[in-house]
PDB file of N, CA and C in Angstrom:
ATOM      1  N   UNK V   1      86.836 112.835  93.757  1.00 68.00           N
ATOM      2  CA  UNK V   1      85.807 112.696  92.752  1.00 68.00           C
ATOM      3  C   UNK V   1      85.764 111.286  92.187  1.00 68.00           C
ATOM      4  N   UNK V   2      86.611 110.772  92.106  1.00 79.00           N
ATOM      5  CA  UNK V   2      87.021 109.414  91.939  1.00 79.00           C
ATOM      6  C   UNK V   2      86.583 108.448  92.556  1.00 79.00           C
ATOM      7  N   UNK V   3      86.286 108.776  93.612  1.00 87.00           N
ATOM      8  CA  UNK V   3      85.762 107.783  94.815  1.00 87.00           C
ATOM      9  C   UNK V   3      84.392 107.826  94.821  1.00 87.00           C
ATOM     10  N   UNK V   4      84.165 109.253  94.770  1.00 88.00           N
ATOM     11  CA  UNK V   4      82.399 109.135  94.199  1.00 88.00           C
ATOM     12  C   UNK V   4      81.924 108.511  92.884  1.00 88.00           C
ATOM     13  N   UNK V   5      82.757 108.427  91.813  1.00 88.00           N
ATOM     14  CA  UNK V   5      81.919 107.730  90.558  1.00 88.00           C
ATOM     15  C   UNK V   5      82.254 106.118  90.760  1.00 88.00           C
ATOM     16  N   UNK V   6      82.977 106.261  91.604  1.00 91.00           N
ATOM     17  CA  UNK V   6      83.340 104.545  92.159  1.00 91.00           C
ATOM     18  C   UNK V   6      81.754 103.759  92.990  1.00 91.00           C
ATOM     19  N   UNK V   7      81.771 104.724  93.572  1.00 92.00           N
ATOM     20  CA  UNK V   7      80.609 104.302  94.624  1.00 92.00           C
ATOM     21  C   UNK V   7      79.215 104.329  93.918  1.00 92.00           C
ATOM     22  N   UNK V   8      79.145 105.556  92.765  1.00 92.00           N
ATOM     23  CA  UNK V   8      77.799 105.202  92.034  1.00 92.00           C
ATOM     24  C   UNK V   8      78.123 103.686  91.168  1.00 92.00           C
ATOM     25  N   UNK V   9      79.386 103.738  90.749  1.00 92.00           N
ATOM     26  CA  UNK V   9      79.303 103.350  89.875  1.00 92.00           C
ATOM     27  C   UNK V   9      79.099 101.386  90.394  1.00 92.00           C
ATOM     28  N   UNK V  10      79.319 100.957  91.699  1.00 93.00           N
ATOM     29  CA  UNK V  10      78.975  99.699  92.689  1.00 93.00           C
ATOM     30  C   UNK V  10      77.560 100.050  92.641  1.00 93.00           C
ATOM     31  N   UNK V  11      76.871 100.891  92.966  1.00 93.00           N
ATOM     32  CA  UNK V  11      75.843 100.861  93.214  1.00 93.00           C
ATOM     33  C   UNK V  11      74.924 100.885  91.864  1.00 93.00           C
ATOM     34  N   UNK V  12      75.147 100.892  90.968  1.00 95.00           N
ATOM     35  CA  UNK V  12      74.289 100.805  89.817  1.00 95.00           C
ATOM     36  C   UNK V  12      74.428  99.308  89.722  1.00 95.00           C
ATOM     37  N   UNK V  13      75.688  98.594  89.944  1.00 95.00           N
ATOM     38  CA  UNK V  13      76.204  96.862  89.575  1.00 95.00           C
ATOM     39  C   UNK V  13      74.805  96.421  90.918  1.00 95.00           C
ATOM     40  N   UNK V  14      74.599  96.948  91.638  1.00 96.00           N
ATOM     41  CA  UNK V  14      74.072  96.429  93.016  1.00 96.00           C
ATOM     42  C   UNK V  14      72.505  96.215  92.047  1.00 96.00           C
ATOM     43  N   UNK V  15      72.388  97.548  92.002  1.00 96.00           N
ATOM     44  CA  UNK V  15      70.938  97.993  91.495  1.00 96.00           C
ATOM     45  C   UNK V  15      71.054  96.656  90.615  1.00 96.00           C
ATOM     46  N   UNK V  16      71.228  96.405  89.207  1.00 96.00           N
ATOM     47  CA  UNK V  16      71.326  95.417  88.107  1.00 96.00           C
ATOM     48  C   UNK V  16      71.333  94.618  88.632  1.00 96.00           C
ATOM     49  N   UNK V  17      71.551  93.788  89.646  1.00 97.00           N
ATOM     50  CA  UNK V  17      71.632  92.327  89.989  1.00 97.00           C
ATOM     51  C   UNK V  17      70.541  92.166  91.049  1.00 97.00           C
ATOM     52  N   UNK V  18      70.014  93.335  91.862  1.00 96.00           N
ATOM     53  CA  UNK V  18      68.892  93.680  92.336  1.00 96.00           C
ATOM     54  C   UNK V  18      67.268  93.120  91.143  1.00 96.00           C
ATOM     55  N   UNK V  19      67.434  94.075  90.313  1.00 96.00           N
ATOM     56  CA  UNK V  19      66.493  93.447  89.307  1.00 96.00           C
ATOM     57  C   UNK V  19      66.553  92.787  88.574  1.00 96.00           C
ATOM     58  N   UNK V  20      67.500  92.009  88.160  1.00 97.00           N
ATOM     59  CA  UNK V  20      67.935  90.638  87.339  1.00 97.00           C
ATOM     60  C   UNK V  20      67.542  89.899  88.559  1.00 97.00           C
ATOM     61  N   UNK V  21      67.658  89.918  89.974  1.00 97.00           N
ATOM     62  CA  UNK V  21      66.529  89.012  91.117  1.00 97.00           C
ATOM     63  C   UNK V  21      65.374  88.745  91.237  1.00 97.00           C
ATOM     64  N   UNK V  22      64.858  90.366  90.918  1.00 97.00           N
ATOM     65  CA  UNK V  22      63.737  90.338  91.049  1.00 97.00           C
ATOM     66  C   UNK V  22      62.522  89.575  90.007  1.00 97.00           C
ATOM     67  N   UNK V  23      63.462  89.959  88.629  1.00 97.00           N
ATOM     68  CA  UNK V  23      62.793  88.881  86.939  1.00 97.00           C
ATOM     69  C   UNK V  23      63.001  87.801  87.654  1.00 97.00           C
ATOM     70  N   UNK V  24      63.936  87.272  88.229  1.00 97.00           N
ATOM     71  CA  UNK V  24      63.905  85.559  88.140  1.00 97.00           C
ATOM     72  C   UNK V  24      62.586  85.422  89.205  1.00 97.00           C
ATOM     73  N   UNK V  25      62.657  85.903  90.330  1.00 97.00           N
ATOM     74  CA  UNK V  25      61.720  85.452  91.155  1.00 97.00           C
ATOM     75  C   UNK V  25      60.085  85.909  91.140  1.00 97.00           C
ATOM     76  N   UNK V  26      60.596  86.793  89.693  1.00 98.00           N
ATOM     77  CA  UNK V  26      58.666  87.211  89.018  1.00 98.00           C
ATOM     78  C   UNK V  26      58.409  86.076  88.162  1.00 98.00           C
ATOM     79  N   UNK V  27      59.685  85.657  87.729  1.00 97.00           N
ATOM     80  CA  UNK V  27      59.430  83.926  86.864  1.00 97.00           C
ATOM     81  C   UNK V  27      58.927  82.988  87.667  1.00 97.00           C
ATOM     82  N   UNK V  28      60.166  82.982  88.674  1.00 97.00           N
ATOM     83  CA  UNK V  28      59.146  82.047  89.854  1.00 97.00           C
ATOM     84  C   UNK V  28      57.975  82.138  90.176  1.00 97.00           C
ATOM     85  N   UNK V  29      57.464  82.882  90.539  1.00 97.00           N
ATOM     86  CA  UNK V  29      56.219  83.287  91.071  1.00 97.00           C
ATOM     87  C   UNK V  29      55.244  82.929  90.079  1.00 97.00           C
ATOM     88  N   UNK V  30      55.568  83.327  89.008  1.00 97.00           N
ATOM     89  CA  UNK V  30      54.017  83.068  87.742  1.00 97.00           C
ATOM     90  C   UNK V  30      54.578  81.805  87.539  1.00 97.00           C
ATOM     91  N   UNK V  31      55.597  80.359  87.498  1.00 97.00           N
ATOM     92  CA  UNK V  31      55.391  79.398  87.517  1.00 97.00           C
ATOM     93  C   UNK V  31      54.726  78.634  88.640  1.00 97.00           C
ATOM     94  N   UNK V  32      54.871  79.234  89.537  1.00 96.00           N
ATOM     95  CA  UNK V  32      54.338  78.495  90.952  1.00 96.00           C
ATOM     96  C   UNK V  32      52.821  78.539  90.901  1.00 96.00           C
ATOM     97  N   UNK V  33      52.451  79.741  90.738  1.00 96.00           N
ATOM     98  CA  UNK V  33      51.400  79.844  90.682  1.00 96.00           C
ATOM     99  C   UNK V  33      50.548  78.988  89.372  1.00 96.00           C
ATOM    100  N   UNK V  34      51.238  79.260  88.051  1.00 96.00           N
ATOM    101  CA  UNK V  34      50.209  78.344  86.907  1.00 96.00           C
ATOM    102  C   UNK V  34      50.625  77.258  87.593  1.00 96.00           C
ATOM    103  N   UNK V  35      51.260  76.453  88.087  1.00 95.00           N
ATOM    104  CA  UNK V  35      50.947  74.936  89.010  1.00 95.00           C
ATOM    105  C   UNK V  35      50.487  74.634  90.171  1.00 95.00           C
ATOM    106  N   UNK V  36      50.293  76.002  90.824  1.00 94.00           N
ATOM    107  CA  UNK V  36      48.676  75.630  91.931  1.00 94.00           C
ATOM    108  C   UNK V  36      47.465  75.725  91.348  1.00 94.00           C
ATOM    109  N   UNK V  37      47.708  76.417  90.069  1.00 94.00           N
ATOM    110  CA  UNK V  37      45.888  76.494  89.809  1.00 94.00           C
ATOM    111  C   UNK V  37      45.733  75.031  89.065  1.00 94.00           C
ATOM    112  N   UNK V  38      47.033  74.663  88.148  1.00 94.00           N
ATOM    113  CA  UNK V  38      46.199  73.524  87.424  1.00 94.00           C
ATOM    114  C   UNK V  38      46.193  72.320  88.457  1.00 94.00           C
ATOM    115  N   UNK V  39      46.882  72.278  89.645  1.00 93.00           N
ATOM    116  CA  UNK V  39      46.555  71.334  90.907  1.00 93.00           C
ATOM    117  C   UNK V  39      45.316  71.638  92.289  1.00 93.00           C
ATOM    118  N   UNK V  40      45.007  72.545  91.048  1.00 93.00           N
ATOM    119  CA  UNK V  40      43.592  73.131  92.054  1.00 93.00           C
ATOM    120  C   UNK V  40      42.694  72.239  91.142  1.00 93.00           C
ATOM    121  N   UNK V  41      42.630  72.589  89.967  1.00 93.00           N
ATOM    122  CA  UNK V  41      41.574  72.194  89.430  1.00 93.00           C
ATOM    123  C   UNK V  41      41.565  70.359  88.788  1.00 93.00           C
ATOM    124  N   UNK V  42      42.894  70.130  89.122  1.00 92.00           N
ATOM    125  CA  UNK V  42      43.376  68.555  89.503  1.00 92.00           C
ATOM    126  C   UNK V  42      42.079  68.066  90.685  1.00 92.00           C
ATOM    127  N   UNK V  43      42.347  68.690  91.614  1.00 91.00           N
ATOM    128  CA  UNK V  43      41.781  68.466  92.840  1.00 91.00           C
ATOM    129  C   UNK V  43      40.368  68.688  92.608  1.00 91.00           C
ATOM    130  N   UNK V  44      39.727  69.354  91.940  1.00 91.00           N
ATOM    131  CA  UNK V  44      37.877  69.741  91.879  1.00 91.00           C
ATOM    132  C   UNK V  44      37.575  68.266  91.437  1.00 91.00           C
ATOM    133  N   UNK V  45      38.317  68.427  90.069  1.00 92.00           N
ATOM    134  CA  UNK V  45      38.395  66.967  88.901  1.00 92.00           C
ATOM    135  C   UNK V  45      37.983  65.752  90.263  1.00 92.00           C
ATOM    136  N   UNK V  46      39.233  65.544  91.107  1.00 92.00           N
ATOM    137  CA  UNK V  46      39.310  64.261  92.025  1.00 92.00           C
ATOM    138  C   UNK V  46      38.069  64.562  92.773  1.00 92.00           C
ATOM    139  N   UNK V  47      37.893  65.898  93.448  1.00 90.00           N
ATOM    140  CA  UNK V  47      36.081  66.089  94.417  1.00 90.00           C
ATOM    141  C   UNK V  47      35.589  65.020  93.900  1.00 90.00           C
ATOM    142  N   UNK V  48      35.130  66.355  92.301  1.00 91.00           N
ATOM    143  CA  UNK V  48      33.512  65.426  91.824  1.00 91.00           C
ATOM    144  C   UNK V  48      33.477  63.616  91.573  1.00 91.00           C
ATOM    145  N   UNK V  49      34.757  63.107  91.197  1.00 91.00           N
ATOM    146  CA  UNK V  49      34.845  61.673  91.059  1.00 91.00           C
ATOM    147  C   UNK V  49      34.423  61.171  92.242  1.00 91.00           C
ATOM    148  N   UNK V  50      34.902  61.407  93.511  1.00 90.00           N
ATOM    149  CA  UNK V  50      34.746  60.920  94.516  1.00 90.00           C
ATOM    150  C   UNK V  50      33.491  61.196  94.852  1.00 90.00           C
ATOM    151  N   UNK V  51      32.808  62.460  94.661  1.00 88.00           N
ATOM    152  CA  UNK V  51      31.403  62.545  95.020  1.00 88.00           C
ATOM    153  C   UNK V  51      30.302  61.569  94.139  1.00 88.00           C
ATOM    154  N   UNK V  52      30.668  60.762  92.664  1.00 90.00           N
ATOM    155  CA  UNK V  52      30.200  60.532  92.103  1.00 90.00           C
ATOM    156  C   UNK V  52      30.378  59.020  92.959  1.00 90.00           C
ATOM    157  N   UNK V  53      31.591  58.557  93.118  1.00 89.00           N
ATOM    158  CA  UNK V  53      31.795  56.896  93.291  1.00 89.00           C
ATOM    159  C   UNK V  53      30.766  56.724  94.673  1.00 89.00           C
ATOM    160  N   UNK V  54      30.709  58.118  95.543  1.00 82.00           N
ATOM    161  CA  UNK V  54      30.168  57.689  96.570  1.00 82.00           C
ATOM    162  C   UNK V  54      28.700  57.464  96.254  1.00 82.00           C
ATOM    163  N   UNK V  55      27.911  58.482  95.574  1.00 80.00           N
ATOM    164  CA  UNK V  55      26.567  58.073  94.960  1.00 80.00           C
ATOM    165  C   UNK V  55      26.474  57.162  94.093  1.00 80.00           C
ATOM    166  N   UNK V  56      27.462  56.460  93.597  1.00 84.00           N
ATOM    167  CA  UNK V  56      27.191  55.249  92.558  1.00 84.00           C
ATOM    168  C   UNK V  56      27.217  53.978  93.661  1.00 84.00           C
ATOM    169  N   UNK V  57      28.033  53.990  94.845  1.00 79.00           N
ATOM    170  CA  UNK V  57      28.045  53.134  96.212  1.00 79.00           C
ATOM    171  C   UNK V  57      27.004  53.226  96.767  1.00 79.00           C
ATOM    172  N   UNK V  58      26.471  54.583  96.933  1.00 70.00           N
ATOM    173  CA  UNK V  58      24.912  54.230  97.643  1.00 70.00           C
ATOM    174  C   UNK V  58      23.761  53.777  96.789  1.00 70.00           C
ATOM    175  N   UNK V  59      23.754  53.974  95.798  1.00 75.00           N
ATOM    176  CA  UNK V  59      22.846  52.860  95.252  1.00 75.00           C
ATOM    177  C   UNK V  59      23.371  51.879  94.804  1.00 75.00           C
ATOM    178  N   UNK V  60      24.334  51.649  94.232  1.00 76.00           N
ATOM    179  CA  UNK V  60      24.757  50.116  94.894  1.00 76.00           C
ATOM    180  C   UNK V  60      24.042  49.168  95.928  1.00 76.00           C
ATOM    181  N   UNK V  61      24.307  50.196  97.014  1.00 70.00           N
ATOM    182  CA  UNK V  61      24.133  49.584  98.409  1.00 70.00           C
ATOM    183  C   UNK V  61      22.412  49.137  98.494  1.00 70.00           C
ATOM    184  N   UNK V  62      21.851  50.068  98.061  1.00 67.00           N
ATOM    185  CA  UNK V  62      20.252  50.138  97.776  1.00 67.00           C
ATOM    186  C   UNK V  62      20.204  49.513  97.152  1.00 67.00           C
ATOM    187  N   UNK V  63      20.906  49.056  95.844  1.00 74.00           N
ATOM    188  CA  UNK V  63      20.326  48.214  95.097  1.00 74.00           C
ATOM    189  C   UNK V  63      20.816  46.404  95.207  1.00 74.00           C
ATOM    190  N   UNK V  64      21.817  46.192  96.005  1.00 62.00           N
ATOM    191  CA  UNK V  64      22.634  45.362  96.379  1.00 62.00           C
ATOM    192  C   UNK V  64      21.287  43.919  97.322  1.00 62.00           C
ATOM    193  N   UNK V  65      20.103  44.514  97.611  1.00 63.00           N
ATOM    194  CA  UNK V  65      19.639  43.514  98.163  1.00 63.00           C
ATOM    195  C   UNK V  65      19.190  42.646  97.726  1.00 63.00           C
ATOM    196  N   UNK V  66      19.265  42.058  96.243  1.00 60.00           N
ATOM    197  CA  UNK V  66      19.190  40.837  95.071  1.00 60.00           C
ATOM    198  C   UNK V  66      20.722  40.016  95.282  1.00 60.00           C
ATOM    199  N   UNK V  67      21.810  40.557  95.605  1.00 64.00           N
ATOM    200  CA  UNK V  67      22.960  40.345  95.685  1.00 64.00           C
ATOM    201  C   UNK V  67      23.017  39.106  97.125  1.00 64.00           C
ATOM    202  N   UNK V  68      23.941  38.162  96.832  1.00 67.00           N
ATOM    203  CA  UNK V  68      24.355  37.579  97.934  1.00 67.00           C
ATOM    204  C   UNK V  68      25.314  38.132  99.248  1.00 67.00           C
ATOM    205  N   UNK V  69      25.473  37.755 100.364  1.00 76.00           N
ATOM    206  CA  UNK V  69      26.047  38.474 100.923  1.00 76.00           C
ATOM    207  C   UNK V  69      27.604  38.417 100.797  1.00 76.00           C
ATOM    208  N   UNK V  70      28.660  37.487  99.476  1.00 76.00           N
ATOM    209  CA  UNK V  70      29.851  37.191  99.843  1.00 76.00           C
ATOM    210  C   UNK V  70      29.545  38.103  98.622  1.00 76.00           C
ATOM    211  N   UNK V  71      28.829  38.216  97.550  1.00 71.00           N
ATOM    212  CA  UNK V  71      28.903  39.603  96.252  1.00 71.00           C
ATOM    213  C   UNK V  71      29.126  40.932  97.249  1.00 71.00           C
ATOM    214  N   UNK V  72      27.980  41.247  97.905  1.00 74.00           N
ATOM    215  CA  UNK V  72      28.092  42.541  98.740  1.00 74.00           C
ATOM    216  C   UNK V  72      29.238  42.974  99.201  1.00 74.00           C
ATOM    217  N   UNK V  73      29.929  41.811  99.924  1.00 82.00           N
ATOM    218  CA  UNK V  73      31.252  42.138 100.173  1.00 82.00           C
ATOM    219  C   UNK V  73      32.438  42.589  99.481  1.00 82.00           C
ATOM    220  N   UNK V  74      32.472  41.837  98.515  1.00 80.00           N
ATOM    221  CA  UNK V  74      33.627  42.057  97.300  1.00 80.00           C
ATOM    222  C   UNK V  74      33.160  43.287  96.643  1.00 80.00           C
ATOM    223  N   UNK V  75      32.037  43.717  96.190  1.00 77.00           N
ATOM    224  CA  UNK V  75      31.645  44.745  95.410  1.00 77.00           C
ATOM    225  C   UNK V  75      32.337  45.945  96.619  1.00 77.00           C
ATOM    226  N   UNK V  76      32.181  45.865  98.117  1.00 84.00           N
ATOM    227  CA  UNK V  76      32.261  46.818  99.169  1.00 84.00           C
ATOM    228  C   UNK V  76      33.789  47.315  98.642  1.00 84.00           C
ATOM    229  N   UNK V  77      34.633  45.766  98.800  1.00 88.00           N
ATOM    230  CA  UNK V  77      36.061  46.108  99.055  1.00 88.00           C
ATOM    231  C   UNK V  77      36.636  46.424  97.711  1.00 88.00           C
ATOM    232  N   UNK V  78      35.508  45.964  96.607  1.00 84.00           N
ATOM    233  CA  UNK V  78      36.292  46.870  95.660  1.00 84.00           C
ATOM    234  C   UNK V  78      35.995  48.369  95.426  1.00 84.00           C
ATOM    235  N   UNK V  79      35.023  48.803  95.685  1.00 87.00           N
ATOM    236  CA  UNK V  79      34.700  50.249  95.723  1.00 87.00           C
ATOM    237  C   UNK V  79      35.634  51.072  97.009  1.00 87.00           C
ATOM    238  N   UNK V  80      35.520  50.575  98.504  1.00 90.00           N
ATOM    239  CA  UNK V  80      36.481  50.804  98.942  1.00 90.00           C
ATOM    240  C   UNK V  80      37.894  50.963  98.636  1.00 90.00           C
ATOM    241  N   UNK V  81      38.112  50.270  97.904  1.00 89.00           N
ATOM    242  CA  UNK V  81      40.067  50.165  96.966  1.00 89.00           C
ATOM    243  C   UNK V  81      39.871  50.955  96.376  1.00 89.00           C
ATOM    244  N   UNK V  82      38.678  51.491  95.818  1.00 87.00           N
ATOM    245  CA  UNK V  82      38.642  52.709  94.203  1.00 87.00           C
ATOM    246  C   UNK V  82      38.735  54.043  95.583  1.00 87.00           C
ATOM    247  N   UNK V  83      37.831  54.235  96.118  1.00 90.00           N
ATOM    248  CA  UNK V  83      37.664  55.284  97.072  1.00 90.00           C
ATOM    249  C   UNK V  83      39.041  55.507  97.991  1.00 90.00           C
ATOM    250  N   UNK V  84      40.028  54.650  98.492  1.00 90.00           N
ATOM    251  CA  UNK V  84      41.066  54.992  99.122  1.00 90.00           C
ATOM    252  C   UNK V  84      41.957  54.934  98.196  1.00 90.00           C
ATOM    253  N   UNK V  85      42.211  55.044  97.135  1.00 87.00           N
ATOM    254  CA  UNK V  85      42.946  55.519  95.540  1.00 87.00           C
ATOM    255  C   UNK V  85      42.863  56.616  95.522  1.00 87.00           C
ATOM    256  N   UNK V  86      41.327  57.240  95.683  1.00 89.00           N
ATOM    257  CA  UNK V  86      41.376  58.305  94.913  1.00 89.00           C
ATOM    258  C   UNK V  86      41.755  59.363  96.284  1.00 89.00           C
ATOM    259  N   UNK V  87      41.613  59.291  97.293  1.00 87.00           N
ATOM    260  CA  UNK V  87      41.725  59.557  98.210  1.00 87.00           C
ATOM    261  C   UNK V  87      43.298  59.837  98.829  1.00 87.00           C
ATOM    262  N   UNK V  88      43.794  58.792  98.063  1.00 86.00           N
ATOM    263  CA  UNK V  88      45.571  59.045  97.927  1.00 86.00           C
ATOM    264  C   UNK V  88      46.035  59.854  97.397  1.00 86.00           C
ATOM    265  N   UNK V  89      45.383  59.878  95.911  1.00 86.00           N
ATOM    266  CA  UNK V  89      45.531  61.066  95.177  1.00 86.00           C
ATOM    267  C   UNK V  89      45.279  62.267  95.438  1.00 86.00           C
ATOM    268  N   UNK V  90      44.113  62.987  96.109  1.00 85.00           N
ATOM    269  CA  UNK V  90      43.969  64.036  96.805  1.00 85.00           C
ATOM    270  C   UNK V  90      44.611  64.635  97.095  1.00 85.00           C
ATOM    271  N   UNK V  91      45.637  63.577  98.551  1.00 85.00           N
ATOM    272  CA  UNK V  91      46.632  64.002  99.092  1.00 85.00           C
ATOM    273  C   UNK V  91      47.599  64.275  98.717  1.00 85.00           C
ATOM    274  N   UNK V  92      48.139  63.538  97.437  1.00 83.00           N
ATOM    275  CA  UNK V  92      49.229  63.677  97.044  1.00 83.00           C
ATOM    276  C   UNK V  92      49.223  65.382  96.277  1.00 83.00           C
ATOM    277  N   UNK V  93      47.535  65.246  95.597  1.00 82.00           N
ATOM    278  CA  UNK V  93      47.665  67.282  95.147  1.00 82.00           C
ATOM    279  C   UNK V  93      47.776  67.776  95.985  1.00 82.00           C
ATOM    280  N   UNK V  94      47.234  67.897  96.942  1.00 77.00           N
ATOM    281  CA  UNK V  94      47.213  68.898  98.174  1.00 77.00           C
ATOM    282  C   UNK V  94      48.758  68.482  99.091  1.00 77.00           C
ATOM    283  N   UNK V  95      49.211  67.879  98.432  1.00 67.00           N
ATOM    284  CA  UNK V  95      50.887  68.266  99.548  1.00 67.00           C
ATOM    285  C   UNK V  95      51.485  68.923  98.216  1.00 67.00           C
TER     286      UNK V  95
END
């Protein structure tokens, strides 16, 4: 009889450390998750910028023909430098 309240009595210690696992990794889980959504919506944030720099570049570009051609250039490579920035950043949410 002894041996049986032994064996419940491991198996209840089993059980308890079973769900003292399971809380930590329900902690985990709802932290992981509130930091994909706010690196989701990191990432919309970076979209629309980038969708914006690119329409502020095309008229630029449209409007660029008053401009000399060594302005055109520099204005290019600096919008280019803003656009492969933000473009870094992206990546860096999405890894």
């Amino acid at each position: 009889m002894k041996d049986v309240s032994q064996q419940i009595k491991k198996l209840q210690e089993k059980m308890q450390q079973v769900l003292k696992q399971q809380q930590l990794l329900q902690k985990e889980n709802l932290r992981l998750q509130k930091e994909l959504d706010k690196k989701q919506t990191e990432l919309g944030v970076q979209d629309k910028n980038v969708q914006e720099l690119k329409q502020q570049l095309q008229v630029m570009r449209l409007n660029a023909g008053g401009m000399g051609e060594k302005e055109k250039k520099e204005l290019e490579k600096q919008i280019n430098k803003y656009l492969k920035e933000i473009d870094r950043c992206i990546a860096m949410l999405g890894a």
